[in-house]
XYZ file of C-alpha atoms in Angstrom:
698
model
C 1.749 -15.713 2.978
C 2.023 -17.641 -0.196
C -1.318 -14.967 -1.727
C 2.136 -13.229 -3.199
C 2.008 -16.207 -5.130
C -0.891 -14.587 -7.650
C -0.348 -10.757 -7.172
C 3.179 -10.303 -7.161
C 4.906 -12.346 -9.300
C 5.410 -11.837 -13.061
C 6.074 -15.271 -13.464
C 2.741 -15.677 -11.839
C 1.103 -13.269 -14.181
C 2.616 -14.538 -17.593
C 1.325 -17.951 -16.434
C -2.630 -16.255 -15.525
C -2.627 -13.983 -18.493
C -1.537 -17.206 -20.736
C -4.802 -19.747 -19.020
C -6.860 -17.286 -18.039
C -8.159 -16.283 -20.856
C -11.639 -15.463 -19.839
C -9.681 -12.092 -18.412
C -8.985 -10.491 -20.802
C -12.361 -9.089 -22.209
C -13.707 -8.441 -18.381
C -10.857 -5.989 -18.478
C -12.263 -4.517 -21.692
C -16.239 -4.518 -20.379
C -16.139 -3.180 -17.461
C -13.451 -0.199 -17.992
C -14.064 3.720 -18.975
C -10.761 3.634 -20.935
C -9.232 5.386 -23.996
C -6.868 2.733 -25.829
C -3.889 4.178 -28.604
C -0.044 3.093 -28.281
C 0.953 6.608 -26.361
C 1.854 5.637 -22.896
C -0.256 8.896 -21.682
C -3.383 7.032 -22.388
C -5.548 6.684 -18.253
C -7.890 3.408 -17.737
C -10.285 4.212 -15.007
C -10.946 1.026 -13.312
C -14.236 0.959 -11.489
C -13.948 -3.284 -11.470
C -9.776 -4.208 -10.650
C -9.252 -7.793 -9.981
C -8.741 -8.380 -6.131
C -7.253 -11.158 -4.146
C -6.835 -9.405 -0.737
C -10.879 -10.882 -0.004
C -11.553 -14.274 -0.737
C -7.344 -15.517 -1.079
C -7.756 -15.909 -4.861
C -8.204 -13.815 -7.836
C -11.606 -12.511 -8.464
C -12.654 -9.463 -9.924
C -14.202 -6.731 -6.756
C -17.344 -6.638 -7.826
C -17.572 -10.691 -7.878
C -16.016 -10.967 -4.552
C -18.184 -11.957 -1.421
C -16.187 -9.694 1.291
C -16.186 -6.059 0.126
C -12.651 -4.927 0.046
C -11.441 -0.993 -0.646
C -9.162 -0.630 -3.814
C -6.440 1.365 -4.304
C -4.924 1.765 -7.485
C -1.189 2.781 -8.538
C -2.680 5.667 -10.693
C -4.601 7.198 -8.313
C -1.836 7.130 -6.054
C 0.419 8.467 -9.116
C -2.238 11.126 -9.643
C -2.822 13.018 -6.304
C 1.018 13.374 -6.289
C 1.500 11.163 -2.949
C 5.030 9.777 -2.479
C 4.529 7.620 0.718
C 2.365 5.001 1.846
C 0.932 6.631 4.856
C -0.140 9.590 2.838
C -1.833 7.361 0.020
C -4.189 5.869 2.993
C -4.897 8.908 5.107
C -5.670 10.703 1.384
C -7.853 8.250 0.472
C -9.237 6.976 3.060
C -11.277 8.385 6.152
C -11.070 5.469 8.337
C -7.073 5.480 8.758
C -5.797 7.724 10.490
C -1.918 8.086 11.538
C 0.268 9.493 13.711
C 4.112 9.423 12.988
C 6.199 9.905 15.829
C 9.736 9.185 16.313
C 9.438 5.063 16.804
C 7.582 4.953 13.610
C 3.546 5.877 12.867
C 1.043 4.969 15.234
C -2.147 3.568 11.628
C -5.303 3.199 12.850
C -8.135 1.223 10.610
C -11.761 1.605 12.175
C -11.111 2.865 15.131
C -7.857 0.432 16.040
C -4.265 0.256 16.352
C -1.501 -0.894 14.948
C -1.414 -4.339 16.952
C -5.616 -5.237 15.438
C -4.387 -4.222 11.833
C -2.881 -6.991 9.854
C 0.038 -5.628 7.159
C 0.520 -8.587 4.049
C 3.473 -7.157 0.851
C 2.192 -9.189 -1.443
C 0.470 -12.348 1.105
C 3.161 -11.944 3.709
C 3.035 -9.824 6.762
C 5.193 -6.956 7.262
C 7.239 -6.950 10.655
C 8.269 -4.171 12.430
C 6.678 -3.546 14.928
C 7.759 -0.971 17.720
C 5.886 -0.258 20.573
C 2.606 -0.563 18.514
C 4.219 1.600 15.862
C 5.290 0.338 12.389
C 7.676 1.964 10.059
C 6.248 2.544 7.240
C 9.345 4.013 5.262
C 10.144 -0.400 4.980
C 7.427 -0.439 1.986
C 8.554 0.486 -0.481
C 5.895 3.344 -2.596
C 8.228 2.864 -6.504
C 6.874 -0.702 -6.895
C 3.021 -0.647 -5.225
C 0.288 -1.893 -7.747
C -2.384 -1.421 -6.024
C -3.430 -1.428 -2.338
C -6.185 -3.509 -0.573
C -7.750 -2.479 2.815
C -10.003 -5.499 4.117
C -12.103 -4.437 6.856
C -13.170 -6.210 9.919
C -11.979 -9.883 11.236
C -10.334 -11.669 8.590
C -8.660 -14.839 10.679
C -10.296 -16.934 9.337
C -7.632 -16.560 6.229
C -4.732 -14.899 7.486
C -4.728 -15.714 11.113
C -3.370 -13.086 14.367
C -3.236 -9.943 14.116
C -6.543 -9.373 11.374
C -9.106 -8.257 14.137
C -9.579 -4.282 12.511
C -8.473 -5.331 9.084
C -6.056 -6.246 6.044
C -3.877 -4.017 4.857
C -2.418 -5.995 1.239
C -0.092 -4.183 -0.559
C 0.882 -5.824 -4.458
C 4.004 -4.986 -5.909
C 4.107 -5.225 -10.118
C 6.619 -6.601 -12.462
C 6.430 -5.745 -15.522
C 7.116 -8.319 -18.702
C 5.875 -6.206 -21.173
C 9.712 -5.422 -22.212
C 13.245 -6.754 -22.309
C 14.655 -4.135 -20.508
C 13.265 -0.991 -18.032
C 14.459 1.840 -15.982
C 12.340 4.196 -14.334
C 13.386 7.474 -12.242
C 10.507 8.662 -10.348
C 11.974 11.772 -7.895
C 9.348 14.852 -5.651
C 10.411 16.775 -3.936
C 8.805 19.495 -1.460
C 8.809 21.742 1.836
C 10.132 21.281 5.012
C 13.463 19.062 3.776
C 11.038 16.255 1.718
C 12.626 14.891 -0.785
C 11.771 10.305 -2.756
C 14.086 9.401 -5.086
C 13.328 5.922 -6.361
C 14.828 4.126 -9.495
C 14.340 1.559 -10.967
C 16.000 -1.457 -13.035
C 13.241 -4.174 -14.972
C 14.145 -7.246 -16.985
C 12.427 -9.897 -18.853
C 13.176 -12.619 -21.054
C 12.207 -15.597 -22.039
C 10.397 -16.474 -18.333
C 13.025 -15.468 -16.332
C 13.002 -11.420 -14.835
C 15.146 -9.778 -12.647
C 13.416 -6.351 -10.830
C 15.825 -4.564 -8.951
C 14.647 -1.648 -6.791
C 16.295 1.548 -4.323
C 14.581 4.618 -2.584
C 15.674 7.561 -0.447
C 13.533 8.737 1.684
C 14.685 11.761 3.488
C 12.620 14.432 5.597
C 12.927 17.477 8.197
C 11.569 17.525 11.255
C 9.600 20.873 11.990
C 7.569 22.592 14.209
C 4.257 23.654 14.523
C 4.155 26.275 18.018
C 7.834 26.700 19.739
C 6.510 26.734 22.708
C 5.243 24.372 25.068
C 3.667 24.614 29.478
C 6.557 24.030 31.745
C 5.751 20.977 34.031
C 3.175 21.792 36.718
C 1.919 24.925 35.274
C -1.724 25.617 33.627
C -0.462 28.991 32.594
C 3.495 29.818 32.349
C 4.956 28.689 28.916
C 8.460 28.275 27.831
C 10.155 27.716 24.300
C 11.638 24.394 23.721
C 13.040 22.557 20.292
C 10.792 19.299 21.007
C 9.800 18.894 16.853
C 5.419 18.039 15.793
C 7.266 15.826 13.271
C 10.332 14.002 13.367
C 13.078 13.816 10.499
C 14.716 10.834 9.526
C 16.981 9.411 6.200
C 15.732 6.251 4.702
C 17.061 3.723 2.117
C 15.061 0.397 0.983
C 16.975 -1.836 -1.562
C 15.314 -4.505 -2.879
C 15.577 -7.563 -5.296
C 13.750 -10.202 -7.045
C 14.106 -12.772 -9.129
C 10.964 -14.944 -11.147
C 11.501 -17.771 -13.254
C 8.476 -19.157 -15.877
C 9.936 -22.258 -17.329
C 6.693 -23.337 -18.525
C 3.678 -21.949 -18.659
C 2.577 -24.132 -15.161
C 5.545 -23.236 -13.065
C 6.434 -20.166 -11.391
C 9.260 -19.659 -8.512
C 10.419 -16.435 -7.475
C 13.156 -15.423 -4.201
C 13.470 -11.478 -3.567
C 15.142 -9.811 -0.645
C 14.468 -6.465 0.753
C 16.770 -4.874 2.740
C 15.902 -1.114 5.297
C 18.348 1.353 6.743
C 16.625 4.838 8.837
C 18.068 6.674 11.578
C 15.816 9.498 12.268
C 16.854 13.507 12.754
C 15.906 15.448 15.564
C 17.631 18.842 17.227
C 19.990 17.933 19.439
C 20.050 19.225 23.260
C 21.067 22.231 24.469
C 21.606 24.395 27.825
C 19.163 26.874 26.998
C 16.193 24.932 25.854
C 14.367 22.306 26.660
C 13.575 19.034 23.895
C 16.195 18.041 22.661
C 17.846 14.532 22.442
C 21.462 12.493 22.867
C 20.541 10.509 20.396
C 18.653 9.396 16.584
C 17.145 6.217 16.428
C 18.221 3.986 13.894
C 15.947 1.142 12.238
C 16.771 -1.971 10.225
C 15.376 -4.468 8.809
C 15.808 -7.581 6.209
C 13.533 -9.463 4.448
C 13.999 -12.692 2.079
C 11.741 -14.982 1.212
C 11.271 -17.670 -2.116
C 8.038 -19.628 -3.543
C 6.473 -20.829 -6.013
C 3.690 -22.161 -7.980
C 2.558 -25.210 -9.821
C -1.261 -24.830 -11.564
C -2.593 -27.870 -12.957
C -5.212 -25.749 -14.906
C -6.386 -22.607 -15.062
C -8.671 -22.926 -12.000
C -6.069 -25.886 -10.031
C -3.229 -24.896 -8.638
C -0.794 -25.558 -5.679
C 1.321 -23.097 -4.377
C 4.641 -22.867 -1.357
C 5.893 -20.242 0.184
C 8.605 -19.458 3.022
C 9.510 -15.720 4.043
C 11.900 -14.886 6.721
C 11.927 -11.405 8.181
C 14.502 -9.325 10.429
C 13.665 -5.669 12.069
C 15.642 -4.333 15.095
C 15.733 -1.241 16.597
C 18.112 0.949 19.139
C 19.907 4.797 20.391
C 22.714 6.162 17.704
C 24.670 8.819 20.072
C 25.070 11.916 18.489
C 26.020 14.391 21.125
C 29.184 13.229 23.494
C 28.185 11.662 26.383
C 31.788 9.400 26.917
C 31.514 10.619 30.548
C 28.539 8.624 31.567
C 29.537 5.147 28.787
C 28.147 7.066 25.675
C 30.800 8.221 23.203
C 29.307 9.807 19.500
C 28.809 7.279 17.748
C 27.569 5.264 20.831
C 24.865 2.265 19.582
C 23.224 0.758 21.555
C 20.244 -1.358 20.461
C 16.884 -1.534 22.343
C 14.521 -4.091 20.514
C 15.202 -6.366 18.152
C 12.916 -8.958 16.426
C 12.120 -11.843 14.541
C 10.090 -13.727 12.408
C 9.626 -16.602 10.466
C 6.876 -18.201 8.396
C 5.797 -21.489 5.559
C 2.657 -21.843 3.862
C 1.623 -24.209 1.830
C -1.994 -24.010 -0.100
C -3.966 -25.137 -2.425
C -7.011 -23.697 -4.654
C -9.230 -26.285 -6.212
C -12.454 -25.413 -8.670
C -14.196 -28.445 -7.399
C -17.123 -27.793 -9.859
C -17.223 -24.803 -12.207
C -19.193 -22.474 -10.142
C -16.773 -23.006 -6.540
C -13.616 -22.379 -5.550
C -12.361 -24.302 -2.311
C -8.913 -23.260 -0.673
C -6.853 -25.138 2.231
C -4.334 -24.585 3.785
C -1.421 -24.957 6.339
C 0.451 -22.607 8.086
C 3.750 -22.347 11.097
C 4.620 -18.800 12.019
C 7.131 -17.894 14.272
C 8.293 -15.137 16.268
C 11.500 -13.828 18.291
C 11.711 -10.791 20.742
C 14.922 -9.826 22.097
C 14.219 -6.628 24.306
C 17.908 -5.012 25.666
C 15.537 -4.229 29.041
C 14.826 -6.075 31.039
C 16.914 -9.131 29.449
C 14.358 -10.652 27.916
C 14.599 -13.079 25.435
C 11.629 -15.193 23.951
C 9.578 -16.629 20.966
C 6.585 -18.574 20.218
C 5.640 -20.181 17.535
C 1.773 -21.128 16.072
C 0.308 -23.754 13.452
C -2.871 -23.890 11.747
C -4.863 -25.380 9.216
C -7.607 -23.737 7.442
C -9.726 -24.095 4.943
C -12.908 -22.211 3.197
C -15.294 -23.078 0.449
C -17.020 -20.494 -2.497
C -19.824 -21.393 -4.267
C -22.500 -20.621 -6.399
C -25.743 -22.196 -4.279
C -28.485 -20.292 -6.929
C -28.411 -17.732 -9.770
C -27.349 -14.694 -8.023
C -26.818 -16.558 -4.563
C -23.170 -17.288 -3.249
C -21.383 -18.061 -0.307
C -18.160 -18.372 1.523
C -17.306 -20.352 5.044
C -14.355 -21.222 5.863
C -12.147 -22.168 9.208
C -9.066 -21.812 10.874
C -7.711 -23.926 13.295
C -4.688 -22.570 15.376
C -2.417 -23.967 17.625
C -1.030 -21.218 19.415
C 2.218 -22.351 22.066
C 0.571 -20.419 24.950
C -2.792 -20.135 24.067
C -3.500 -23.477 23.090
C -6.210 -24.353 19.948
C -8.835 -21.311 18.735
C -11.347 -21.687 16.125
C -12.115 -18.977 14.007
C -15.032 -19.405 11.158
C -16.368 -17.027 8.199
C -18.995 -16.543 7.443
C -20.803 -14.213 3.845
C -23.671 -15.047 1.746
C -23.635 -12.012 -1.431
C -27.159 -11.600 -3.193
C -26.483 -10.020 -7.018
C -29.101 -9.479 -9.586
C -28.035 -7.261 -12.214
C -25.724 -4.563 -10.970
C -27.006 -4.646 -7.470
C -24.881 -6.229 -4.395
C -26.528 -7.343 -0.799
C -23.502 -9.046 1.200
C -23.830 -10.066 4.694
C -20.478 -10.990 6.680
C -19.806 -13.039 10.378
C -16.415 -13.420 11.052
C -14.743 -14.401 14.157
C -11.000 -13.133 15.078
C -8.289 -13.958 17.608
C -5.357 -12.491 18.141
C -3.007 -13.870 21.110
C -1.129 -11.393 23.247
C 2.155 -10.049 21.841
C 5.774 -11.292 23.106
C 5.618 -7.288 24.962
C 2.672 -7.560 26.435
C 3.415 -10.940 27.622
C 7.062 -10.281 28.668
C 8.571 -6.473 28.751
C 10.125 -5.197 31.621
C 10.341 -1.653 29.846
C 12.506 1.615 30.436
C 13.415 4.441 28.999
C 14.309 8.147 29.358
C 12.404 10.504 27.442
C 12.893 14.696 28.020
C 14.199 13.302 31.387
C 11.281 11.640 32.273
C 11.699 8.070 32.825
C 8.595 5.477 31.213
C 8.346 2.161 33.255
C 6.046 -0.891 31.123
C 5.189 -4.626 32.341
C 4.194 -7.002 30.736
C 1.491 -9.627 31.861
C 1.996 -13.426 31.491
C -1.657 -14.255 32.956
C -3.123 -11.951 29.963
C -5.519 -13.580 27.796
C -5.694 -13.860 24.629
C -8.199 -11.233 22.766
C -11.547 -12.547 20.504
C -13.627 -11.196 18.572
C -17.154 -10.775 16.328
C -17.570 -8.703 13.577
C -20.966 -8.244 11.417
C -21.778 -6.635 8.472
C -24.489 -5.404 6.380
C -22.890 -3.960 2.715
C -25.461 -2.746 -0.482
C -23.996 -1.794 -3.743
C -24.859 -0.486 -7.127
C -21.539 -0.676 -9.615
C -21.373 0.027 -13.785
C -19.430 1.471 -15.832
C -20.148 4.529 -15.378
C -21.006 4.425 -12.143
C -20.128 2.775 -7.854
C -22.026 3.494 -5.216
C -21.799 1.234 -1.589
C -22.846 1.691 1.447
C -21.511 -0.261 4.530
C -22.608 -1.025 8.130
C -21.401 -2.993 11.056
C -19.946 -4.163 14.305
C -17.278 -5.529 15.741
C -17.184 -5.996 19.703
C -14.053 -7.026 21.296
C -13.850 -9.407 24.155
C -10.738 -9.555 26.803
C -9.531 -6.368 24.997
C -5.572 -6.064 25.905
C -4.757 -2.372 27.081
C -2.209 -0.509 28.679
C -3.714 0.660 32.383
C -1.906 2.909 33.546
C -0.809 2.774 37.878
C -0.191 6.279 39.884
C 3.200 6.084 41.660
C 3.043 6.608 45.728
C 5.404 6.100 48.012
C 5.254 2.164 48.198
C 5.568 1.859 44.369
C 8.563 4.180 44.209
C 10.487 1.846 46.362
C 9.653 -1.530 43.766
C 9.932 0.466 40.987
C 13.511 1.417 42.268
C 14.359 -1.648 43.311
C 13.251 -3.102 39.283
C 15.024 -0.523 38.037
C 18.245 0.552 39.613
C 19.028 2.132 36.278
C 16.489 4.411 37.606
C 18.293 7.906 38.749
C 17.513 9.626 42.296
C 15.834 12.909 39.519
C 13.688 10.485 37.235
C 12.487 8.915 40.758
C 11.332 11.875 41.413
C 9.445 13.288 38.566
C 7.833 9.805 37.677
C 3.897 9.706 38.505
C 2.637 7.339 36.796
C 3.712 3.245 34.828
C 2.023 1.259 32.584
C 1.031 -2.802 33.238
C -1.219 -4.566 30.801
C -4.313 -6.140 31.224
C -7.303 -6.790 29.648
C -9.868 -4.921 29.495
C -13.923 -6.130 29.978
C -15.534 -5.703 26.712
C -14.700 -3.167 23.903
C -16.811 -2.115 21.016
C -16.429 -0.351 16.966
C -19.148 0.307 15.541
C -20.509 2.463 12.622
C -21.308 3.028 8.773
C -19.220 3.820 5.496
C -20.841 5.227 2.871
C -18.617 4.962 -1.314
C -19.029 6.513 -4.331
C -17.255 6.794 -8.116
C -18.229 8.784 -10.781
C -17.408 9.149 -14.258
C -19.501 11.420 -15.555
C -17.747 13.239 -18.153
C -14.517 11.987 -20.700
C -12.072 12.134 -18.448
C -14.128 13.480 -15.334
C -13.766 11.425 -12.421
C -15.520 11.954 -9.071
C -15.212 9.976 -6.068
C -16.295 10.916 -2.327
C -16.111 8.387 0.675
C -17.570 9.161 4.115
C -17.151 6.406 7.321
C -18.829 7.134 10.533
C -17.353 5.344 13.906
C -18.041 4.427 17.286
C -15.605 3.021 19.329
C -15.106 2.487 22.939
C -14.155 0.115 25.890
C -15.510 -1.066 28.795
C -13.945 -1.697 32.165
C -16.682 -2.887 35.003
C -19.422 -0.025 34.396
C -17.174 2.521 32.464
C -17.613 2.894 28.563
C -14.030 4.836 27.191
C -13.419 6.476 24.203
C -11.071 4.860 22.387
C -8.101 6.714 22.321
C -6.880 8.460 19.156
C -10.761 7.460 17.941
C -12.751 9.933 15.189
C -16.663 9.767 14.879
C -16.883 11.150 11.368
C -14.201 11.501 8.329
C -15.089 11.957 4.678
C -12.187 11.829 1.506
C -13.016 13.657 -1.620
C -11.957 13.555 -4.816
C -12.071 14.769 -8.274
C -9.754 14.281 -11.495
C -9.614 15.579 -14.547
C -7.418 14.269 -17.435
C -7.233 14.997 -21.378
C -4.517 14.195 -24.273
C -3.212 15.700 -27.349
C -1.002 13.349 -29.769
C 1.399 12.811 -27.395
C 0.630 15.305 -24.351
C -1.389 14.522 -21.433
C -2.993 16.706 -19.192
C -4.323 15.322 -16.092
C -5.485 17.983 -12.384
C -6.406 15.997 -9.625
C -8.116 17.581 -6.413
C -8.498 16.467 -3.401
C -9.015 16.515 0.227
C -9.628 15.418 3.906
C -12.084 16.556 6.883
C -12.343 14.829 9.413
C -13.931 15.809 13.126
C -11.785 16.258 16.424
C -9.665 13.212 17.618
C -10.130 11.856 20.881
C -8.036 11.869 24.063
C -9.640 10.174 27.111
C -7.447 11.284 29.328
C -6.439 14.960 27.690
C -7.689 17.749 25.307
C -9.298 15.909 22.499
C -7.385 17.331 19.254
C -9.907 19.831 16.806
C -10.711 18.628 13.097
C -9.884 20.000 10.491
C -9.793 20.551 6.777
C -6.457 19.948 4.278
C -6.924 19.848 -0.091
C -4.379 19.729 -1.957
C -4.191 20.236 -5.573
C -1.606 18.415 -8.418
C -0.644 18.264 -11.363
C 1.353 16.313 -13.761
C 2.285 16.695 -17.278
C 2.829 12.956 -19.173
C 4.807 13.494 -22.359
C 6.078 10.736 -24.897
C 9.027 12.233 -26.355
C 9.861 8.930 -28.424
C 8.473 5.168 -28.413
C 11.314 4.029 -25.833
C 10.677 6.820 -23.582
C 8.419 9.119 -21.763
C 8.641 11.819 -18.815
C 6.906 13.154 -16.217
C 6.583 16.212 -14.535
C 3.890 17.138 -11.623
C 3.516 20.756 -9.826
C 1.223 20.256 -6.971
C 0.441 22.332 -4.073
C -0.135 20.497 -0.277
C -2.155 22.145 2.217
C -3.834 24.605 -0.036
C -5.340 26.778 2.521
C -2.922 26.262 4.837
C -4.608 25.023 8.168
C -2.078 24.018 10.846
C -2.775 22.707 14.902
C -0.259 25.434 16.324
C -1.414 25.080 19.349
C 0.527 25.517 23.049
C 2.098 21.847 23.176
C -0.467 21.181 26.449
C -1.946 17.853 26.385
C 1.253 15.181 25.670
C 2.064 16.189 21.916
C -1.499 14.829 21.575
C -2.653 15.697 17.623
C -4.292 14.910 14.937
C -3.372 16.768 12.523
C 0.314 16.876 11.856
C 0.709 19.180 8.034
C 3.408 22.013 9.211
C 0.901 23.863 6.216
C 1.409 24.699 2.707
C 4.227 23.459 1.485
C 4.998 23.423 -3.011
C 5.393 19.809 -4.204
C 7.043 18.651 -7.384
C 8.461 16.149 -9.322
C 9.835 14.240 -12.577
C 9.049 10.072 -13.298
C 11.219 9.231 -16.154
C 10.789 6.282 -18.374
C 13.111 4.289 -20.673
C 11.729 1.074 -22.224
C 12.575 -1.138 -24.583
């Protein structure tokens, strides 16, 4: 999407700095900072510029829709090098469940398919059976992560019922040439190495990145219950966490010939392969193949600024993602020699958007936009080749009604190839006397069923057990109504906010498990002749997508951040979430939902000439994770400490070694695998984390 041109383009940043001079004094009046020429300086910003909530640049306290922000500085000081760790450690409303198919992500009780993930405003594809391959995200380029809770369909369209996560990247414009290397190593074979090379001169920018990431598979308990027994156990090599090797290569060019025009073109290539234990005859849990994923994404765009408050933008993005099985065990007798690759699924999306941001009056901002989007799905199982397009037009108007009172109204009209027209309105009201903010929000959400939910004819075998999923062409689209009330107090030293919300979803698409009887088994064997007699004998159930009657998520969030003393920053976040779904007269808690969760962080820094010490202590505490058909996963509390040591070795170079401990108190979920691997805590235990960042600039 075109927010990328406002947030991710170095060329636009240059225009923004030149034409919007009011941003400079705003920075100094809203920050506690230590200014010097050293690379070791630190800035704590309680009022950053954000873009996700309103679709245009605003200070955090000025946006009528509350947005949570994670800065690159906060992420670095906690010793974090992955996208999922950044969200889980710092945002309690987010939870993750990694597996060999990607990462199952939840936001405020709702799963992946309700969360729109953007990179500079552009949708990230790569949804694998509702598991997102987060390794595609290049963390070495992250400037900040913005999280918008609740339905955001008026600006962002389908898939934004739970919220939007927008990753804003950074392209430096201060040096002619700069190069950065960042390495982090910890236990269980975890290694991340990133290298960035940036060139900026005379309005032209080139930004190159390469990231290598790897981790070993590990267990927290090497036992499992024998199938059909609640007491007899046997050893297994099945990993709790699936190891992998991942590479991401990114290249972006920007060009700004004058203060009005900025253009950019970028591409990203990603490659990932899992690293699971191989099949063995003496123990269960091995596999004959690894999962291999490849993604290729490119985009071109431009922005023309008529004045400092009036601009026209255009953006075109293509994203391709595919995955399949690469056999690392020689099964030539079965037609799969060593190294054979069998594609399972291929996805492609194309997106074109035009957008105008207009300051028609002194105290208003108006946005008009139009978008065309098309999805393609090719799945080997069931020989599926399907596609669907959407056309959309939207408008949003934000204006100050009277002193301290601002309103935003928006409306999006979406035409979906299968589900016709849908209107999704949005309305917000903010009362802002002094340092207080009171916000009231209503937004409607709309999600068209995915191509897999409509057309899936899926058969797979996992550890000798068949898995069967049927799509449903008679599904109805999901509709939601989100209501939120937010109160906030924000000064230079203290920010306190509380938000209560209700998100009601009609016709939620769920996967219904159906028990297999003799008639059903005969039908399934006819549908999937590749299923062997042994696999059919073990088959207990299959799945069918259908609409539930109603679902509801309600809860509240409390957020506190304070700069109590020079160099000392404290923050705490707590969320209560009650997520459930109703079919007939029965309400059921949503799977993987968590009732209580909190994150806490304390950060201290101090500088001595060319050296700065930074110490960060952070923790996540949460209650049990609900699995309605299985044993609930117990709650936990995990604490981490990290120290960074920034040293200016010269005007043109600095180094930043770091050392820390993850999971200080060695908290591990070591239950015997009686619940089909339904966990909440995936940590292998206490680990030492060591890093080194080196930067050269000219």
